[in-house]
CSV table of C-alpha atoms and ligand atoms in Angstrom, one decimal:
chain,number,residue,atom,x,y,z
A,164,LEU,CA,4.6,-12.4,-95.2
A,165,PRO,CA,6.6,-13.0,-92.0
A,166,GLN,CA,6.4,-10.1,-89.5
A,167,VAL,CA,9.4,-8.3,-88.1
A,168,VAL,CA,8.6,-6.1,-85.1
A,169,ILE,CA,10.7,-3.1,-84.2
A,170,ILE,CA,11.0,-2.6,-80.5
A,171,GLY,CA,12.8,0.0,-78.4
A,172,ARG,CA,12.4,2.9,-76.0
A,173,PRO,CA,11.5,6.4,-77.3
A,174,ASN,CA,13.9,8.3,-79.5
A,175,VAL,CA,16.3,5.5,-80.4
A,176,GLY,CA,15.3,5.8,-84.1
A,177,LYS,CA,12.6,3.2,-84.6
A,178,SER,CA,10.6,5.3,-87.0
A,179,THR,CA,13.7,6.2,-88.9
A,180,LEU,CA,14.5,2.6,-89.3
A,181,PHE,CA,10.9,1.8,-90.3
A,182,ASN,CA,11.0,4.5,-92.9
A,183,ARG,CA,14.4,3.4,-94.2
A,184,LEU,CA,13.2,-0.1,-94.6
A,185,VAL,CA,9.8,0.7,-96.1
A,186,GLY,CA,11.2,3.3,-98.4
A,187,LYS,CA,8.9,5.6,-100.3
A,188,LYS,CA,6.0,3.1,-100.0
A,189,LEU,CA,3.0,4.3,-98.0
A,190,ALA,CA,2.9,2.9,-94.5
A,191,LEU,CA,-0.4,1.8,-93.1
A,192,VAL,CA,-1.1,3.2,-89.7
A,193,ASP,CA,-3.3,1.3,-87.3
A,194,ASP,CA,-4.2,3.6,-84.6
A,195,GLN,CA,-6.9,1.8,-82.8
A,196,PRO,CA,-7.2,2.8,-79.2
A,197,GLY,CA,-6.1,0.3,-76.5
A,198,VAL,CA,-3.2,-2.1,-76.4
A,199,THR,CA,-2.6,-2.3,-80.1
A,200,ARG,CA,-2.7,1.4,-80.9
A,201,ASP,CA,-0.1,3.1,-82.9
A,202,ARG,CA,1.3,0.2,-84.8
A,203,ARG,CA,2.5,1.0,-88.3
A,204,PHE,CA,2.9,-1.8,-90.8
A,205,GLY,CA,4.9,-1.7,-94.0
A,206,ASP,CA,6.0,-4.2,-96.6
A,207,VAL,CA,9.8,-4.5,-97.1
A,208,GLU,CA,11.9,-6.0,-99.7
A,209,LEU,CA,15.5,-6.0,-98.4
A,210,LEU,CA,17.9,-7.4,-101.0
A,211,GLY,CA,15.3,-9.8,-102.1
A,212,LEU,CA,14.2,-10.8,-98.6
A,213,LYS,CA,10.5,-10.0,-98.2
A,214,PHE,CA,8.8,-9.3,-94.9
A,215,GLN,CA,6.3,-7.0,-93.2
A,216,ILE,CA,7.8,-4.6,-90.7
A,217,VAL,CA,5.8,-3.4,-87.7
A,218,ASP,CA,6.7,-0.3,-85.8
A,219,THR,CA,5.6,-0.1,-82.2
A,220,ALA,CA,6.0,3.7,-82.2
A,221,GLY,CA,4.3,6.4,-80.3
A,222,TRP,CA,5.9,6.5,-76.9
A,223,GLU,CA,7.3,9.9,-77.1
A,224,ASP,CA,4.4,11.6,-75.3
A,225,GLU,CA,4.1,8.9,-72.7
A,226,ASP,CA,4.5,9.7,-69.0
A,227,ALA,CA,7.9,8.4,-67.8
A,228,GLU,CA,6.3,6.8,-64.8
A,229,THR,CA,3.9,4.6,-66.6
A,230,LEU,CA,6.0,4.1,-69.8
A,231,PRO,CA,7.7,0.8,-68.9
A,232,GLY,CA,4.4,-1.0,-68.0
A,233,ARG,CA,2.6,0.2,-71.1
A,234,MET,CA,5.5,-0.5,-73.3
A,235,ARG,CA,5.8,-4.0,-72.0
A,236,GLN,CA,2.1,-4.6,-72.8
A,237,GLN,CA,2.5,-3.3,-76.3
A,238,THR,CA,5.7,-5.1,-76.9
A,239,GLU,CA,4.3,-8.4,-75.8
A,240,ALA,CA,1.2,-7.9,-77.9
A,241,ALA,CA,3.3,-7.0,-80.9
A,242,LEU,CA,5.5,-10.1,-80.5
A,243,VAL,CA,2.6,-12.5,-80.8
A,244,GLY,CA,3.0,-14.2,-84.2
A,245,ALA,CA,6.1,-12.2,-85.1
A,246,ALA,CA,8.9,-14.1,-86.9
A,247,ALA,CA,11.6,-11.8,-85.6
A,248,ALA,CA,12.1,-8.7,-83.5
A,249,LEU,CA,14.6,-5.9,-84.0
A,250,PHE,CA,15.5,-4.4,-80.6
A,251,VAL,CA,16.8,-0.9,-81.4
A,252,ILE,CA,19.1,0.9,-79.0
A,253,ASP,CA,20.8,4.3,-79.4
A,254,SER,CA,24.5,3.5,-79.5
A,255,ARG,CA,25.5,7.1,-79.0
A,256,ALA,CA,23.5,7.4,-75.8
A,257,GLY,CA,24.6,4.0,-74.6
A,258,LEU,CA,22.4,1.6,-72.7
A,259,THR,CA,19.7,3.0,-70.3
A,260,PRO,CA,17.9,1.1,-67.5
A,261,LEU,CA,14.9,1.0,-69.8
A,262,ASP,CA,16.9,-0.7,-72.5
A,263,GLU,CA,18.1,-3.3,-70.0
A,264,GLU,CA,14.5,-3.9,-68.8
A,265,ILE,CA,13.3,-4.4,-72.4
A,266,ALA,CA,16.2,-6.8,-73.0
A,267,ARG,CA,15.0,-8.8,-70.0
A,268,TRP,CA,11.5,-9.1,-71.5
A,269,LEU,CA,13.0,-10.1,-74.8
A,270,GLN,CA,15.2,-12.7,-73.3
A,271,ARG,CA,12.1,-14.6,-72.3
A,272,THR,CA,10.4,-14.5,-75.7
A,273,SER,CA,10.7,-17.3,-78.2
A,274,VAL,CA,10.8,-14.8,-81.0
A,275,PRO,CA,14.4,-14.5,-82.3
A,276,VAL,CA,15.7,-11.0,-81.4
A,277,THR,CA,18.4,-9.0,-83.2
A,278,VAL,CA,19.8,-6.0,-81.4
A,279,VAL,CA,20.2,-3.0,-83.7
A,280,ALA,CA,22.7,-0.6,-82.4
A,281,ASN,CA,21.4,2.5,-84.2
A,282,LYS,CA,23.0,5.9,-84.7
A,283,ALA,CA,26.3,4.1,-85.2
A,284,GLU,CA,27.7,6.4,-87.9
A,285,GLY,CA,31.2,7.7,-87.1
A,286,LYS,CA,33.0,6.6,-84.0
A,287,ALA,CA,30.7,8.0,-81.4
A,288,GLY,CA,28.7,4.8,-81.5
A,289,ASP,CA,31.5,2.4,-80.8
A,290,SER,CA,31.1,2.2,-77.0
A,291,GLY,CA,27.4,1.7,-77.3
A,292,ILE,CA,28.0,-1.2,-79.7
A,293,PHE,CA,30.3,-2.8,-77.2
A,294,GLU,CA,27.9,-2.2,-74.4
A,295,SER,CA,25.0,-3.8,-76.3
A,296,TYR,CA,26.7,-7.2,-76.1
A,297,ALA,CA,26.0,-7.1,-72.4
A,298,LEU,CA,22.2,-7.3,-73.2
A,299,GLY,CA,22.7,-11.0,-73.7
A,300,LEU,CA,20.9,-11.0,-77.0
A,301,GLY,CA,23.8,-11.9,-79.2
A,302,ASP,CA,25.8,-9.9,-81.7
A,303,PRO,CA,24.4,-6.5,-82.4
A,304,VAL,CA,24.0,-5.1,-85.9
A,305,ALA,CA,25.6,-1.6,-86.0
A,306,MET,CA,23.5,0.6,-88.2
A,307,SER,CA,22.7,4.2,-89.0
A,308,ALA,CA,19.1,4.2,-90.0
A,309,GLU,CA,19.4,7.8,-90.9
A,310,HIS,CA,22.4,7.4,-93.2
A,311,GLY,CA,21.4,4.0,-94.5
A,312,GLU,CA,24.5,2.3,-93.1
A,313,GLY,CA,24.5,-1.3,-92.0
A,314,VAL,CA,21.5,-2.3,-94.0
A,315,ALA,CA,23.4,-5.2,-95.5
A,316,ASP,CA,24.4,-6.4,-92.0
A,317,LEU,CA,20.8,-6.3,-91.0
A,318,PHE,CA,19.9,-8.4,-94.0
A,319,GLU,CA,22.5,-10.9,-93.0
A,320,ALA,CA,21.2,-11.1,-89.5
A,321,LEU,CA,17.6,-11.6,-90.7
A,322,LEU,CA,18.3,-14.0,-93.5
A,323,PRO,CA,18.7,-17.1,-91.4
A,324,ILE,CA,15.6,-16.3,-89.4
A,325,LEU,CA,13.3,-15.4,-92.2
A,326,ASP,CA,14.5,-17.7,-94.9
A,327,PRO,CA,14.2,-21.3,-93.7
A,328,LEU,CA,15.9,-22.6,-96.8
A,329,GLN,CA,19.1,-21.0,-95.6
A,330,PRO,CA,21.2,-23.1,-93.2
A,331,ASP,CA,20.6,-21.6,-89.8
A,332,GLU,CA,23.7,-21.3,-87.8
A,333,HIS,CA,21.7,-20.4,-84.7
A,334,ALA,CA,19.6,-23.4,-84.6
A,335,VAL,CA,22.0,-25.5,-82.5
A,336,GLU,CA,20.1,-28.5,-81.2
A,337,LEU,CA,21.1,-27.7,-77.6
A,338,GLY,CA,19.5,-24.3,-77.7
A,339,GLU,CA,22.6,-22.2,-77.9
A,340,ASP,CA,22.9,-19.4,-75.5
A,341,GLU,CA,19.8,-19.5,-73.3
A,342,GLU,CA,20.5,-19.8,-69.7
A,343,LYS,CA,18.2,-22.7,-69.1
A,344,PRO,CA,18.3,-24.5,-65.9
A,345,LEU,CA,20.5,-27.5,-66.6
A,346,GLY,CA,18.4,-30.6,-67.4
A,347,PRO,CA,19.6,-34.2,-67.4
A,348,LEU,CA,23.3,-34.5,-68.4
A,349,GLN,CA,23.3,-35.5,-72.0
A,350,LEU,CA,26.2,-37.9,-72.2
A,351,ALA,CA,27.5,-40.0,-75.1
A,352,ILE,CA,30.2,-42.7,-75.0
A,353,VAL,CA,32.2,-43.1,-78.1
A,354,GLY,CA,35.3,-45.2,-79.0
A,355,ARG,CA,36.6,-47.8,-81.3
A,356,PRO,CA,34.9,-51.1,-81.5
A,357,ASN,CA,35.5,-53.3,-78.5
A,358,ALA,CA,36.7,-50.5,-76.3
A,359,GLY,CA,33.9,-51.6,-74.0
A,360,LYS,CA,31.2,-49.1,-74.7
A,361,SER,CA,28.3,-51.5,-74.3
A,362,THR,CA,29.9,-53.1,-71.2
A,363,LEU,CA,30.2,-49.6,-69.7
A,364,ILE,CA,26.6,-48.7,-70.3
A,365,ASN,CA,25.5,-52.1,-68.9
A,366,GLN,CA,27.6,-51.5,-65.8
A,367,LEU,CA,26.2,-48.0,-65.4
A,368,LEU,CA,22.6,-49.3,-65.7
A,369,ARG,CA,23.5,-52.4,-63.8
A,370,GLU,CA,21.3,-54.6,-66.0
A,371,ASP,CA,22.0,-56.5,-69.1
A,372,ARG,CA,20.0,-54.5,-71.5
A,373,LEU,CA,22.7,-54.2,-74.2
A,374,LEU,CA,24.4,-57.0,-76.0
A,375,THR,CA,28.2,-57.2,-75.6
A,376,GLY,CA,30.7,-59.5,-77.3
A,377,PRO,CA,32.4,-60.1,-80.5
A,378,GLU,CA,29.5,-58.7,-82.6
A,379,ALA,CA,30.6,-55.3,-81.5
A,380,GLY,CA,28.3,-52.4,-81.4
A,381,ILE,CA,24.9,-53.9,-82.1
A,382,THR,CA,22.9,-52.8,-79.1
A,383,ARG,CA,19.5,-51.4,-79.0
A,384,ASP,CA,17.0,-49.4,-81.0
A,385,SER,CA,16.3,-46.4,-78.9
A,386,ILE,CA,18.8,-43.6,-79.1
A,387,ALA,CA,18.7,-42.4,-75.5
A,388,ILE,CA,18.4,-44.1,-72.2
A,389,ASP,CA,17.1,-42.0,-69.3
A,390,TRP,CA,18.8,-42.9,-66.1
A,391,VAL,CA,19.6,-41.7,-62.6
A,392,TRP,CA,23.1,-41.7,-61.2
A,393,HIS,CA,23.6,-41.5,-57.4
A,394,ASP,CA,26.3,-39.0,-56.9
A,395,PRO,CA,28.1,-40.2,-53.8
A,396,LYS,CA,29.9,-36.9,-53.2
A,397,LEU,CA,26.8,-34.8,-53.2
A,398,GLY,CA,24.7,-37.6,-51.8
A,399,GLU,CA,22.0,-37.0,-54.3
A,400,ASP,CA,20.5,-38.5,-57.4
A,401,ARG,CA,21.3,-36.7,-60.7
A,402,ARG,CA,19.6,-37.3,-64.0
A,403,VAL,CA,21.5,-38.6,-67.0
A,404,LYS,CA,20.5,-39.1,-70.6
A,405,LEU,CA,22.8,-41.7,-72.1
A,406,ILE,CA,23.0,-41.2,-75.8
A,407,ASP,CA,23.4,-44.6,-77.4
A,408,THR,CA,25.3,-44.0,-80.6
A,409,ALA,CA,25.5,-47.6,-81.5
A,410,GLY,CA,21.7,-47.8,-81.4
A,411,MET,CA,21.5,-44.9,-83.8
A,412,ARG,CA,23.9,-46.6,-86.2
A,413,LYS,CA,21.7,-49.7,-86.2
A,414,ARG,CA,18.7,-47.5,-87.0
A,415,ALA,CA,20.5,-45.8,-89.8
A,416,LYS,CA,21.5,-49.2,-91.2
A,417,VAL,CA,24.9,-48.0,-92.0
A,418,THR,CA,27.0,-50.5,-93.8
A,419,ASP,CA,30.4,-49.0,-93.5
A,420,LYS,CA,33.5,-50.7,-92.1
A,421,LEU,CA,33.6,-50.8,-88.3
A,422,GLU,CA,36.5,-48.5,-87.9
A,423,LYS,CA,34.8,-45.9,-89.9
A,424,LEU,CA,31.7,-46.4,-87.9
A,425,ALA,CA,33.5,-45.3,-84.7
A,426,VAL,CA,34.0,-41.9,-86.3
A,427,ALA,CA,30.4,-41.9,-87.6
A,428,ASP,CA,29.2,-42.6,-84.0
A,429,ALA,CA,31.2,-39.7,-82.7
A,430,ARG,CA,29.5,-37.5,-85.3
A,431,HIS,CA,26.1,-38.6,-84.0
A,432,ALA,CA,27.2,-38.2,-80.5
A,433,VAL,CA,28.1,-34.6,-80.8
A,434,ASP,CA,24.8,-33.8,-82.3
A,435,PHE,CA,23.0,-35.0,-79.2
A,436,ALA,CA,25.4,-34.8,-76.3
A,437,GLU,CA,26.7,-32.1,-74.1
A,438,VAL,CA,29.6,-34.2,-72.8
A,439,VAL,CA,31.3,-36.9,-74.8
A,440,VAL,CA,33.3,-39.6,-73.2
A,441,LEU,CA,36.0,-41.1,-75.5
A,442,LEU,CA,36.6,-44.6,-74.2
A,443,LEU,CA,40.1,-46.1,-74.8
A,444,ASP,CA,41.1,-49.7,-74.3
A,445,ALA,CA,44.0,-50.0,-71.8
A,446,THR,CA,45.3,-53.1,-73.7
A,447,LYS,CA,45.6,-51.0,-76.9
A,448,GLY,CA,46.5,-47.5,-75.7
A,449,LEU,CA,45.8,-44.3,-77.6
A,450,GLU,CA,45.7,-44.7,-81.4
A,451,HIS,CA,45.5,-42.3,-84.2
A,452,GLN,CA,41.8,-43.1,-84.7
A,453,ASP,CA,41.1,-42.1,-81.1
A,454,LEU,CA,42.7,-38.7,-81.6
A,455,LYS,CA,40.7,-38.3,-84.7
A,456,ILE,CA,37.5,-38.9,-82.8
A,457,ALA,CA,38.6,-36.7,-80.0
A,458,ALA,CA,39.5,-33.8,-82.3
A,459,HIS,CA,36.1,-34.1,-84.0
A,460,VAL,CA,34.3,-33.7,-80.6
A,461,VAL,CA,36.4,-30.7,-79.7
A,462,GLU,CA,36.0,-29.1,-83.1
A,463,GLU,CA,32.3,-29.3,-82.7
A,464,GLY,CA,32.6,-27.5,-79.3
A,465,ARG,CA,31.5,-30.4,-77.1
A,466,ALA,CA,33.0,-31.0,-73.7
A,467,LEU,CA,35.3,-34.0,-73.9
A,468,ILE,CA,36.4,-36.5,-71.3
A,469,VAL,CA,38.8,-39.4,-72.0
A,470,ALA,CA,38.4,-42.6,-70.1
A,471,ILE,CA,40.9,-45.5,-70.2
A,472,ASN,CA,38.8,-48.7,-69.9
A,473,LYS,CA,39.8,-52.3,-68.9
A,474,TRP,CA,42.0,-50.8,-66.1
A,475,ASP,CA,41.5,-54.2,-64.4
A,476,VAL,CA,43.8,-55.8,-66.9
A,477,ALA,CA,46.2,-52.9,-67.6
A,478,GLU,CA,49.9,-53.6,-67.5
A,479,ASP,CA,52.1,-51.0,-65.9
A,480,PRO,CA,49.1,-48.8,-65.1
A,481,SER,CA,51.0,-45.6,-64.1
A,482,GLY,CA,53.3,-45.8,-67.2
A,483,LEU,CA,50.2,-46.3,-69.3
A,484,PHE,CA,48.3,-43.4,-67.7
A,485,ASN,CA,51.2,-41.0,-68.0
A,486,GLY,CA,51.9,-42.1,-71.6
A,487,ILE,CA,48.3,-41.4,-72.6
A,488,ARG,CA,48.2,-38.1,-70.7
A,489,HIS,CA,51.3,-37.0,-72.6
A,490,ALA,CA,50.1,-38.1,-76.0
A,491,LEU,CA,46.7,-36.4,-75.4
A,492,ASP,CA,48.3,-33.1,-74.5
A,493,GLU,CA,50.5,-33.3,-77.5
A,494,GLY,CA,47.9,-34.5,-80.0
A,495,LEU,CA,45.0,-32.3,-78.7
A,496,ALA,CA,46.8,-29.2,-77.7
A,497,GLN,CA,43.6,-27.2,-78.1
A,498,VAL,CA,42.2,-28.8,-75.0
A,499,LYS,CA,45.4,-29.4,-73.0
A,500,GLY,CA,44.7,-31.1,-69.7
A,501,VAL,CA,41.5,-32.7,-70.9
A,502,PRO,CA,40.0,-34.8,-68.1
A,503,LEU,CA,41.5,-38.3,-68.1
A,504,VAL,CA,39.9,-41.1,-65.9
A,505,ALA,CA,40.8,-44.7,-65.5
A,506,VAL,CA,37.8,-47.1,-65.3
A,507,SER,CA,36.9,-50.7,-65.5
A,508,ALA,CA,33.5,-51.2,-67.2
A,509,ARG,CA,33.7,-54.8,-66.0
A,510,THR,CA,34.2,-54.2,-62.3
A,511,GLY,CA,32.6,-50.8,-62.1
A,512,LYS,CA,35.8,-49.2,-60.7
A,513,GLY,CA,36.2,-45.5,-61.5
A,514,LEU,CA,32.7,-45.0,-62.8
A,515,ASP,CA,31.7,-42.6,-60.1
A,516,ASN,CA,34.8,-40.5,-60.9
A,517,LEU,CA,33.8,-40.6,-64.5
A,518,LEU,CA,30.3,-39.4,-63.9
A,519,GLY,CA,31.5,-36.8,-61.4
A,520,ALA,CA,34.0,-35.4,-64.0
A,521,ALA,CA,31.2,-35.4,-66.6
A,522,PHE,CA,28.9,-33.2,-64.5
A,523,GLU,CA,31.7,-30.9,-63.5
A,524,THR,CA,32.8,-30.5,-67.1
A,525,ARG,CA,29.3,-29.7,-68.2
A,526,ASP,CA,29.1,-26.9,-65.6
A,527,ILE,CA,32.2,-25.3,-67.0
A,528,TRP,CA,31.0,-25.7,-70.5
A,529,ASN,CA,27.9,-23.8,-69.5
A,530,ARG,CA,29.6,-21.1,-67.5
A,531,ARG,CA,29.1,-17.4,-68.2
A,532,VAL,CA,31.4,-14.8,-66.8
A,533,PRO,CA,29.9,-11.3,-66.2
A,534,THR,CA,31.3,-8.7,-68.5
A,535,ALA,CA,32.8,-6.6,-65.7
A,536,ALA,CA,34.7,-9.5,-64.2
A,537,LEU,CA,35.8,-10.6,-67.6
A,538,ASN,CA,37.2,-7.2,-68.4
A,539,ARG,CA,39.1,-7.0,-65.1
A,540,TRP,CA,40.8,-10.3,-66.0
A,541,PHE,CA,41.4,-9.0,-69.5
A,542,ASP,CA,43.1,-5.8,-68.3
A,543,ASP,CA,45.3,-7.8,-65.9
A,544,ALA,CA,46.2,-10.3,-68.6
A,545,MET,CA,47.2,-7.5,-70.9
A,546,ALA,CA,49.1,-5.7,-68.2
A,547,ALA,CA,51.1,-8.9,-67.5
A,548,ASN,CA,51.9,-9.4,-71.1
A,549,PRO,CA,50.9,-6.5,-73.4
A,550,PRO,CA,49.9,-7.2,-77.0
A,551,PRO,CA,52.8,-6.8,-79.4
A,552,ALA,CA,53.5,-3.7,-81.5
A,553,PRO,CA,54.4,-4.9,-85.0
A,554,GLY,CA,56.1,-2.1,-87.0
A,555,GLY,CA,56.1,0.0,-83.8
A,556,LYS,CA,52.4,0.4,-83.7
A,557,ARG,CA,50.8,-1.3,-80.7
A,558,ILE,CA,47.7,-3.5,-81.4
A,559,LYS,CA,44.9,-2.2,-79.2
A,560,LEU,CA,42.6,-4.6,-77.6
A,561,ARG,CA,39.8,-2.7,-75.9
A,562,TYR,CA,37.1,-4.9,-74.6
A,563,ILE,CA,36.0,-8.5,-74.2
A,564,THR,CA,32.5,-9.9,-73.8
A,565,GLN,CA,31.1,-13.4,-73.6
A,566,THR,CA,28.6,-13.9,-76.3
A,567,GLY,CA,27.6,-17.4,-75.5
A,568,ALA,CA,28.2,-20.7,-73.6
A,569,ARG,CA,28.0,-24.4,-74.5
A,570,PRO,CA,30.9,-23.9,-75.4
A,571,PRO,CA,32.0,-20.6,-74.0
A,572,ARG,CA,32.4,-18.0,-76.7
A,573,PHE,CA,33.9,-14.6,-76.5
A,574,VAL,CA,34.4,-11.5,-78.7
A,575,ILE,CA,37.3,-9.2,-78.3
A,576,PHE,CA,37.1,-5.7,-79.8
A,577,GLY,CA,40.1,-3.8,-80.9
A,578,THR,CA,42.0,-2.3,-83.8
A,579,ARG,CA,44.7,-3.7,-86.1
A,580,LEU,CA,43.5,-7.2,-85.2
A,581,ASP,CA,44.7,-8.7,-88.4
A,582,ASP,CA,48.2,-8.2,-87.1
A,583,LEU,CA,47.5,-10.0,-83.8
A,584,PRO,CA,49.8,-13.1,-83.7
A,585,ALA,CA,48.2,-16.5,-83.0
A,586,SER,CA,50.6,-16.9,-80.1
A,587,TYR,CA,49.0,-13.9,-78.3
A,588,GLU,CA,45.5,-15.4,-78.8
A,589,ARG,CA,46.8,-18.6,-77.3
A,590,TYR,CA,48.2,-16.7,-74.4
A,591,LEU,CA,44.8,-15.2,-73.8
A,592,VAL,CA,43.0,-18.5,-74.0
A,593,ASN,CA,45.5,-20.2,-71.7
A,594,SER,CA,45.3,-17.5,-69.1
A,595,MET,CA,41.6,-17.4,-69.4
A,596,ARG,CA,41.5,-21.2,-68.7
A,597,ARG,CA,43.7,-20.8,-65.7
A,598,ASP,CA,42.4,-17.6,-64.2
A,599,LEU,CA,38.7,-17.9,-64.9
A,600,GLY,CA,38.4,-21.7,-64.4
A,601,PHE,CA,37.5,-22.7,-67.9
A,602,GLY,CA,39.6,-25.8,-67.5
A,603,SER,CA,40.0,-27.7,-70.8
A,604,VAL,CA,36.6,-27.2,-72.4
A,605,PRO,CA,36.7,-25.8,-75.9
A,606,VAL,CA,36.8,-22.0,-75.8
A,607,ARG,CA,36.1,-19.8,-78.9
A,608,ILE,CA,37.4,-16.3,-79.3
A,609,MET,CA,36.4,-14.0,-82.1
A,610,LEU,CA,38.2,-10.7,-82.9
A,611,ARG,CA,36.2,-7.8,-84.1
A,612,SER,CA,37.0,-4.3,-85.2
A,613,PRO,CA,34.0,-2.1,-84.8
A,614,LYS,CA,32.5,-1.1,-88.1
A,615,ASN,CA,32.2,2.5,-89.3
B,892,GDP,P1,32.0,-52.0,-77.6
B,892,GDP,O1,32.2,-52.5,-79.0
B,892,GDP,O2,32.8,-50.7,-77.4
B,892,GDP,O3,30.6,-51.8,-77.2
B,892,GDP,O4,32.7,-53.1,-76.6
B,892,GDP,P2,32.0,-54.2,-75.7
B,892,GDP,O5,31.3,-53.6,-74.6
B,892,GDP,O6,31.2,-55.1,-76.6
B,892,GDP,O7,33.3,-54.9,-75.1
B,892,GDP,C1,34.3,-55.6,-75.9
B,892,GDP,C2,35.0,-56.6,-75.1
B,892,GDP,O8,35.8,-56.0,-74.0
B,892,GDP,C3,34.0,-57.6,-74.4
B,892,GDP,O9,34.5,-58.9,-74.5
B,892,GDP,C4,34.0,-57.1,-73.0
B,892,GDP,O10,33.7,-58.2,-72.1
B,892,GDP,C5,35.4,-56.6,-72.8
B,892,GDP,N1,35.5,-55.5,-71.8
B,892,GDP,C6,34.7,-54.4,-71.7
B,892,GDP,N2,35.1,-53.7,-70.6
B,892,GDP,C7,36.0,-54.3,-70.0
B,892,GDP,C8,36.8,-54.1,-68.8
B,892,GDP,O11,36.6,-53.1,-68.1
B,892,GDP,N3,37.7,-55.0,-68.4
B,892,GDP,C9,37.9,-56.1,-69.2
B,892,GDP,N4,38.9,-56.9,-68.7
B,892,GDP,N5,37.3,-56.4,-70.3
B,892,GDP,C10,36.3,-55.5,-70.7
C-alpha cells in the first residue's frame, strides 16, 4: 500500500485526523526508541482509495527549544518512501513560525504535499485557510477531522497522487510551481509552412543543419537543439533549448495535410516549450490559421511572442506592422499587447531582439508576487473601482494569493462570487498586468468562496 504521512506541529489535530481516517480499526503503534519512535500506522480505505496512513505523533511533551530539530529529523525519516504527505495546520490558530519552518522543509521534498487546514468547521477557520496559501504548497484542503468535514475534499486531493490511472493535473511537464532556478530557455518556433521556421533556426545556429526549401518542414530527427545565445545587452552567453517541432513531426510520421500540421506542431511545442514564437510571413500577413495557433498556445498557458519574418522583403513595413498589431489585439484580446517583433531569418536582422524578448517574457511568466504586495495592489484596485453590488448587495472580495507561476495563477477569496461580472474580472486582470508588470503573459484567476 502507498504510504501517506501526517506531518504537523503539536496540537493541530494529527491524531484526530489519523483516527478519523483509520476509523474503528486498530492502529499499530511502533514506539521504538530513537528517530523512528512514536509512529502509528493504520490502513485506510477512503471512498475506495486504499493507503497506509502514518502519524508522526508524540511531540506534545517535547521541550520547545529542541522541538524543531527533532521534528525535522522525524519528519524527514517519515518521508522516506512515502507516496504523499499531509501537512496539517490549525486554521483557527493561524500559521505559526513552526508551521512556516515545516513548510520550508516540505518545499524541498520530492514527496507531494497536501496542506490540510484542520479545525475549519464554522467560520473561525476562514482566515487560517486563506493564510495557508502563503505556505507555497498549493491549495489547502479545509477539514474538520473532529467533525468529519472535508473528507471528500481530502479524497479528491489524494486521488491524483495515489491513483496513477487517474489523469494527474499536477504533473505538468515543466514542473509546475517549484521555484527552480531558471534553466535553459525552452523555446519553440511555430508557424504555417514556409513561414521560415527552418531558415530561422539555421540563422540562429549559423550553420546549415536543417533543410530548407519547398519541401517544407522536413528537418531533423532530434527534438531539441541545445544552443548558446550571446545576449549583446547583458554581454553574456545564455543557454537556449530550441524545440524542433518539425523534427518531432517527422518522428511521429504524421501523414496529415501540411496546414493541419502547423497546428499539430503548435500542440507539440506547448508540451515542451516555455516560450513559443509564432512566426508570420510578411508577404502573407496574419491569417486565421495563425490566430488559431496563437490561441492554442495561450490557452495552454505558454508565453507567446509573435515575430513577422521576411521583413527584408516586406512592402509598406510600418503599415504591415500596425495592421498586424491591431489584428492581434483584436483577435487575441486575452493577451493584448503580446510582444511583436519584426525579423528576417535570411539576413539575421531582429533576431537579437527576438531572443531578448523571449527571455524577458519567460521571466514574467515565472514571476511570483509576495502575498502582502499582491494584497496591497488588490485593495488599491478595489478602492479605485469597487466591485459591483447587484441587487443592492455588494460582492465582497477579501483576499488574493498567487498559487502558482508558469503561467501566473491566482486565487481570489470572497463571497457572492457567482454574481461577479466577467467585466470586473477583466478589470482586475488588466490592472494586474499594468500595475504588477505581468505584461501580456497568460494570467489565470480563480474565484473561491471558503467552504463551511
Ligand atoms: P518553414 O516551412 O517554416 O520551415 O520555412 P523555410 O525555412 O523552409 O522557408 C520557406 C521559404 O522562405 C524558403 O524559400 C526560405 O528561403 C524563405 N525565407 C525564410 N526566411 C526568409 C526571410 O527572412 N526573408 C526572405 N526573403 N525569405 C525567407
